[in-house]
Amino acid sequence: MAPGSDNKASTDALLERARNLNSRAQAERDLGNTVRAVELYTELEDLQRRAGNPQGVAHAVRHQADIHRENALTELARALYEEALDIYRDESGTSPPDLANALRGLALSYSLARQPDQARPLWEEAREIYESAGFKAGADECNMWLKASGP
């Protein structure tokens, strides 16, 4: 066996497990099984931490936050969005849409709670990122919320 092939096999196995967990979590969420989806995203988060993959951690945490926001667990959702944003901002390889999606979720939590002063800068930043990345639908949603929040 070639040197390093055990490491590659181990990494490949972790990546495959992560993909599987992510798919299962999304399927559970799509079926409305949010408790099970959060369990799977939490397991995915742990796996990504053990694998030393901050982007994967942020992704799993953001999806947990989305589910908690959708279930009106606002404070928990906000803490998770902040964690995901911290990771995304610290990592040089963050894709702009991932950062914008985390900003969007946090902004939405403030907008739905009628806290436009907290939401506005998040919507503005997300809009700028979506526009730069060519995601018109994302930018349009940001504009809608910004318009609804007043001047």
PDB file of C-alpha atoms in Angstrom:
ATOM      1  CA  MET A   1       0.000   0.000   0.000  1.00  0.00           C
ATOM      2  CA  ALA A   2       1.330   3.453  -0.877  1.00  0.00           C
ATOM      3  CA  PRO A   3       2.336   5.834   1.921  1.00  0.00           C
ATOM      4  CA  GLY A   4      -0.553   8.054   2.897  1.00  0.00           C
ATOM      5  CA  SER A   5      -3.161   5.816   1.285  1.00  0.00           C
ATOM      6  CA  ASP A   6      -4.636   4.951   4.703  1.00  0.00           C
ATOM      7  CA  ASN A   7      -5.107   8.672   5.347  1.00  0.00           C
ATOM      8  CA  LYS A   8      -6.750   9.156   1.960  1.00  0.00           C
ATOM      9  CA  ALA A   9      -9.049   6.191   2.521  1.00  0.00           C
ATOM     10  CA  SER A  10      -9.977   7.530   5.953  1.00  0.00           C
ATOM     11  CA  THR A  11     -10.619  11.010   4.563  1.00  0.00           C
ATOM     12  CA  ASP A  12     -12.671   9.592   1.699  1.00  0.00           C
ATOM     13  CA  ALA A  13     -14.743   7.568   4.172  1.00  0.00           C
ATOM     14  CA  LEU A  14     -15.365  10.675   6.307  1.00  0.00           C
ATOM     15  CA  LEU A  15     -16.389  12.684   3.259  1.00  0.00           C
ATOM     16  CA  GLU A  16     -18.758   9.939   2.134  1.00  0.00           C
ATOM     17  CA  ARG A  17     -20.288   9.733   5.621  1.00  0.00           C
ATOM     18  CA  ALA A  18     -20.678  13.525   5.679  1.00  0.00           C
ATOM     19  CA  ARG A  19     -22.438  13.516   2.288  1.00  0.00           C
ATOM     20  CA  ASN A  20     -24.721  10.732   3.491  1.00  0.00           C
ATOM     21  CA  LEU A  21     -25.586  12.542   6.732  1.00  0.00           C
ATOM     22  CA  ASN A  22     -26.261  15.780   4.883  1.00  0.00           C
ATOM     23  CA  SER A  23     -28.577  14.033   2.410  1.00  0.00           C
ATOM     24  CA  ARG A  24     -30.428  12.209   5.174  1.00  0.00           C
ATOM     25  CA  ALA A  25     -30.796  15.386   7.234  1.00  0.00           C
ATOM     26  CA  GLN A  26     -32.186  17.306   4.262  1.00  0.00           C
ATOM     27  CA  ALA A  27     -34.591  14.473   3.443  1.00  0.00           C
ATOM     28  CA  GLU A  28     -35.886  14.435   7.030  1.00  0.00           C
ATOM     29  CA  ARG A  29     -36.285  18.205   6.940  1.00  0.00           C
ATOM     30  CA  ASP A  30     -38.160  18.007   3.637  1.00  0.00           C
ATOM     31  CA  LEU A  31     -40.517  15.457   5.226  1.00  0.00           C
ATOM     32  CA  GLY A  32     -41.139  17.791   8.167  1.00  0.00           C
ATOM     33  CA  ASN A  33     -39.215  15.612  10.622  1.00  0.00           C
ATOM     34  CA  THR A  34     -37.332  18.563  12.055  1.00  0.00           C
ATOM     35  CA  VAL A  35     -36.266  16.890  15.299  1.00  0.00           C
ATOM     36  CA  ARG A  36     -34.601  14.067  13.372  1.00  0.00           C
ATOM     37  CA  ALA A  37     -33.126  16.544  10.889  1.00  0.00           C
ATOM     38  CA  VAL A  38     -31.504  18.523  13.718  1.00  0.00           C
ATOM     39  CA  GLU A  39     -30.134  15.291  15.198  1.00  0.00           C
ATOM     40  CA  LEU A  40     -28.560  14.399  11.856  1.00  0.00           C
ATOM     41  CA  TYR A  41     -27.185  17.915  11.285  1.00  0.00           C
ATOM     42  CA  THR A  42     -25.727  17.807  14.815  1.00  0.00           C
ATOM     43  CA  GLU A  43     -24.091  14.471  14.012  1.00  0.00           C
ATOM     44  CA  LEU A  44     -22.798  15.995  10.768  1.00  0.00           C
ATOM     45  CA  GLU A  45     -21.437  18.990  12.688  1.00  0.00           C
ATOM     46  CA  ASP A  46     -19.567  16.662  15.060  1.00  0.00           C
ATOM     47  CA  LEU A  47     -18.158  14.644  12.163  1.00  0.00           C
ATOM     48  CA  GLN A  48     -16.997  17.820  10.412  1.00  0.00           C
ATOM     49  CA  ARG A  49     -15.333  19.063  13.615  1.00  0.00           C
ATOM     50  CA  ARG A  50     -13.483  15.754  13.995  1.00  0.00           C
ATOM     51  CA  ALA A  51     -12.458  15.918  10.336  1.00  0.00           C
ATOM     52  CA  GLY A  52     -11.117  19.448  10.822  1.00  0.00           C
ATOM     53  CA  ASN A  53     -13.468  20.901   8.209  1.00  0.00           C
ATOM     54  CA  PRO A  54     -14.651  24.341   9.400  1.00  0.00           C
ATOM     55  CA  GLN A  55     -16.691  24.959   6.231  1.00  0.00           C
ATOM     56  CA  GLY A  56     -18.571  21.723   6.858  1.00  0.00           C
ATOM     57  CA  VAL A  57     -19.137  22.701  10.486  1.00  0.00           C
ATOM     58  CA  ALA A  58     -20.547  26.075   9.438  1.00  0.00           C
ATOM     59  CA  HIS A  59     -22.821  24.428   6.869  1.00  0.00           C
ATOM     60  CA  ALA A  60     -24.249  21.978   9.418  1.00  0.00           C
ATOM     61  CA  VAL A  61     -24.649  24.695  12.055  1.00  0.00           C
ATOM     62  CA  ARG A  62     -26.418  27.019   9.598  1.00  0.00           C
ATOM     63  CA  HIS A  63     -28.915  24.317   8.678  1.00  0.00           C
ATOM     64  CA  GLN A  64     -29.616  23.689  12.363  1.00  0.00           C
ATOM     65  CA  ALA A  65     -30.176  27.434  12.767  1.00  0.00           C
ATOM     66  CA  ASP A  66     -32.593  27.484   9.824  1.00  0.00           C
ATOM     67  CA  ILE A  67     -34.679  24.727  11.382  1.00  0.00           C
ATOM     68  CA  HIS A  68     -34.698  26.383  14.810  1.00  0.00           C
ATOM     69  CA  ARG A  69     -35.715  29.719  13.237  1.00  0.00           C
ATOM     70  CA  GLU A  70     -38.536  28.012  11.338  1.00  0.00           C
ATOM     71  CA  ASN A  71     -39.709  26.537  14.652  1.00  0.00           C
ATOM     72  CA  ALA A  72     -39.597  29.923  16.444  1.00  0.00           C
ATOM     73  CA  LEU A  73     -36.576  29.022  18.582  1.00  0.00           C
ATOM     74  CA  THR A  74     -35.181  32.438  17.767  1.00  0.00           C
ATOM     75  CA  GLU A  75     -32.430  32.823  20.360  1.00  0.00           C
ATOM     76  CA  LEU A  76     -31.007  29.380  19.659  1.00  0.00           C
ATOM     77  CA  ALA A  77     -31.172  30.050  15.928  1.00  0.00           C
ATOM     78  CA  ARG A  78     -29.403  33.392  16.292  1.00  0.00           C
ATOM     79  CA  ALA A  79     -26.579  31.881  18.337  1.00  0.00           C
ATOM     80  CA  LEU A  80     -26.071  29.213  15.670  1.00  0.00           C
ATOM     81  CA  TYR A  81     -26.181  31.750  12.831  1.00  0.00           C
ATOM     82  CA  GLU A  82     -23.556  33.824  14.654  1.00  0.00           C
ATOM     83  CA  GLU A  83     -21.361  30.738  15.030  1.00  0.00           C
ATOM     84  CA  ALA A  84     -21.707  29.913  11.336  1.00  0.00           C
ATOM     85  CA  LEU A  85     -20.979  33.525  10.372  1.00  0.00           C
ATOM     86  CA  ASP A  86     -17.866  33.586  12.559  1.00  0.00           C
ATOM     87  CA  ILE A  87     -16.566  30.476  10.812  1.00  0.00           C
ATOM     88  CA  TYR A  88     -17.479  31.678   7.324  1.00  0.00           C
ATOM     89  CA  ARG A  89     -15.797  35.047   7.932  1.00  0.00           C
ATOM     90  CA  ASP A  90     -12.648  33.408   9.341  1.00  0.00           C
ATOM     91  CA  GLU A  91     -12.227  30.933   6.481  1.00  0.00           C
ATOM     92  CA  SER A  92     -10.650  32.167   3.269  1.00  0.00           C
ATOM     93  CA  GLY A  93     -12.393  29.505   1.177  1.00  0.00           C
ATOM     94  CA  THR A  94     -15.947  30.492   2.077  1.00  0.00           C
ATOM     95  CA  SER A  95     -18.224  30.639  -0.923  1.00  0.00           C
ATOM     96  CA  PRO A  96     -20.094  33.956  -1.122  1.00  0.00           C
ATOM     97  CA  PRO A  97     -23.523  32.260  -1.312  1.00  0.00           C
ATOM     98  CA  ASP A  98     -22.811  30.345   1.918  1.00  0.00           C
ATOM     99  CA  LEU A  99     -21.979  33.591   3.712  1.00  0.00           C
ATOM    100  CA  ALA A 100     -25.006  35.335   2.202  1.00  0.00           C
ATOM    101  CA  ASN A 101     -27.310  32.471   3.207  1.00  0.00           C
ATOM    102  CA  ALA A 102     -26.149  32.684   6.828  1.00  0.00           C
ATOM    103  CA  LEU A 103     -26.626  36.466   6.798  1.00  0.00           C
ATOM    104  CA  ARG A 104     -30.071  35.963   5.279  1.00  0.00           C
ATOM    105  CA  GLY A 105     -31.126  33.547   8.008  1.00  0.00           C
ATOM    106  CA  LEU A 106     -29.997  35.860  10.788  1.00  0.00           C
ATOM    107  CA  ALA A 107     -31.605  38.873   9.091  1.00  0.00           C
ATOM    108  CA  LEU A 108     -34.836  36.939   8.681  1.00  0.00           C
ATOM    109  CA  SER A 109     -34.873  36.072  12.386  1.00  0.00           C
ATOM    110  CA  TYR A 110     -34.693  39.792  13.209  1.00  0.00           C
ATOM    111  CA  SER A 111     -37.210  40.829  10.557  1.00  0.00           C
ATOM    112  CA  LEU A 112     -39.769  38.274  11.704  1.00  0.00           C
ATOM    113  CA  ALA A 113     -39.303  39.513  15.276  1.00  0.00           C
ATOM    114  CA  ARG A 114     -39.957  43.073  14.070  1.00  0.00           C
ATOM    115  CA  GLN A 115     -36.423  44.232  14.820  1.00  0.00           C
ATOM    116  CA  PRO A 116     -35.620  46.088  11.591  1.00  0.00           C
ATOM    117  CA  ASP A 117     -32.652  47.990  13.029  1.00  0.00           C
ATOM    118  CA  GLN A 118     -30.827  44.708  13.641  1.00  0.00           C
ATOM    119  CA  ALA A 119     -32.015  43.172  10.363  1.00  0.00           C
ATOM    120  CA  ARG A 120     -31.225  46.021   7.958  1.00  0.00           C
ATOM    121  CA  PRO A 121     -27.397  45.818   7.916  1.00  0.00           C
ATOM    122  CA  LEU A 122     -27.576  42.040   7.542  1.00  0.00           C
ATOM    123  CA  TRP A 123     -29.997  42.301   4.615  1.00  0.00           C
ATOM    124  CA  GLU A 124     -27.778  44.944   3.005  1.00  0.00           C
ATOM    125  CA  GLU A 125     -24.662  42.806   3.326  1.00  0.00           C
ATOM    126  CA  ALA A 126     -26.448  39.700   2.055  1.00  0.00           C
ATOM    127  CA  ARG A 127     -27.859  41.665  -0.897  1.00  0.00           C
ATOM    128  CA  GLU A 128     -24.414  42.933  -1.853  1.00  0.00           C
ATOM    129  CA  ILE A 129     -23.022  39.395  -1.791  1.00  0.00           C
ATOM    130  CA  TYR A 130     -25.945  37.925  -3.738  1.00  0.00           C
ATOM    131  CA  GLU A 131     -25.660  40.683  -6.361  1.00  0.00           C
ATOM    132  CA  SER A 132     -21.896  40.196  -6.701  1.00  0.00           C
ATOM    133  CA  ALA A 133     -22.391  36.446  -7.089  1.00  0.00           C
ATOM    134  CA  GLY A 134     -25.189  36.886  -9.638  1.00  0.00           C
ATOM    135  CA  PHE A 135     -27.936  35.420  -7.426  1.00  0.00           C
ATOM    136  CA  LYS A 136     -30.825  37.633  -8.491  1.00  0.00           C
ATOM    137  CA  ALA A 137     -33.467  35.796  -6.450  1.00  0.00           C
ATOM    138  CA  GLY A 138     -31.420  36.256  -3.275  1.00  0.00           C
ATOM    139  CA  ALA A 139     -30.845  39.947  -3.985  1.00  0.00           C
ATOM    140  CA  ASP A 140     -34.544  40.419  -4.778  1.00  0.00           C
ATOM    141  CA  GLU A 141     -35.557  38.846  -1.469  1.00  0.00           C
ATOM    142  CA  CYS A 142     -33.168  41.148   0.379  1.00  0.00           C
ATOM    143  CA  ASN A 143     -34.625  44.158  -1.430  1.00  0.00           C
ATOM    144  CA  MET A 144     -38.147  43.069  -0.525  1.00  0.00           C
ATOM    145  CA  TRP A 145     -37.293  42.839   3.167  1.00  0.00           C
ATOM    146  CA  LEU A 146     -35.369  46.106   3.085  1.00  0.00           C
ATOM    147  CA  LYS A 147     -38.335  47.862   1.487  1.00  0.00           C
ATOM    148  CA  ALA A 148     -40.722  46.333   4.039  1.00  0.00           C
ATOM    149  CA  SER A 149     -38.546  47.511   6.925  1.00  0.00           C
ATOM    150  CA  GLY A 150     -38.854  51.161   5.914  1.00  0.00           C
ATOM    151  CA  PRO A 151     -36.207  53.827   5.377  1.00  0.00           C
TER     152      PRO A 151
END
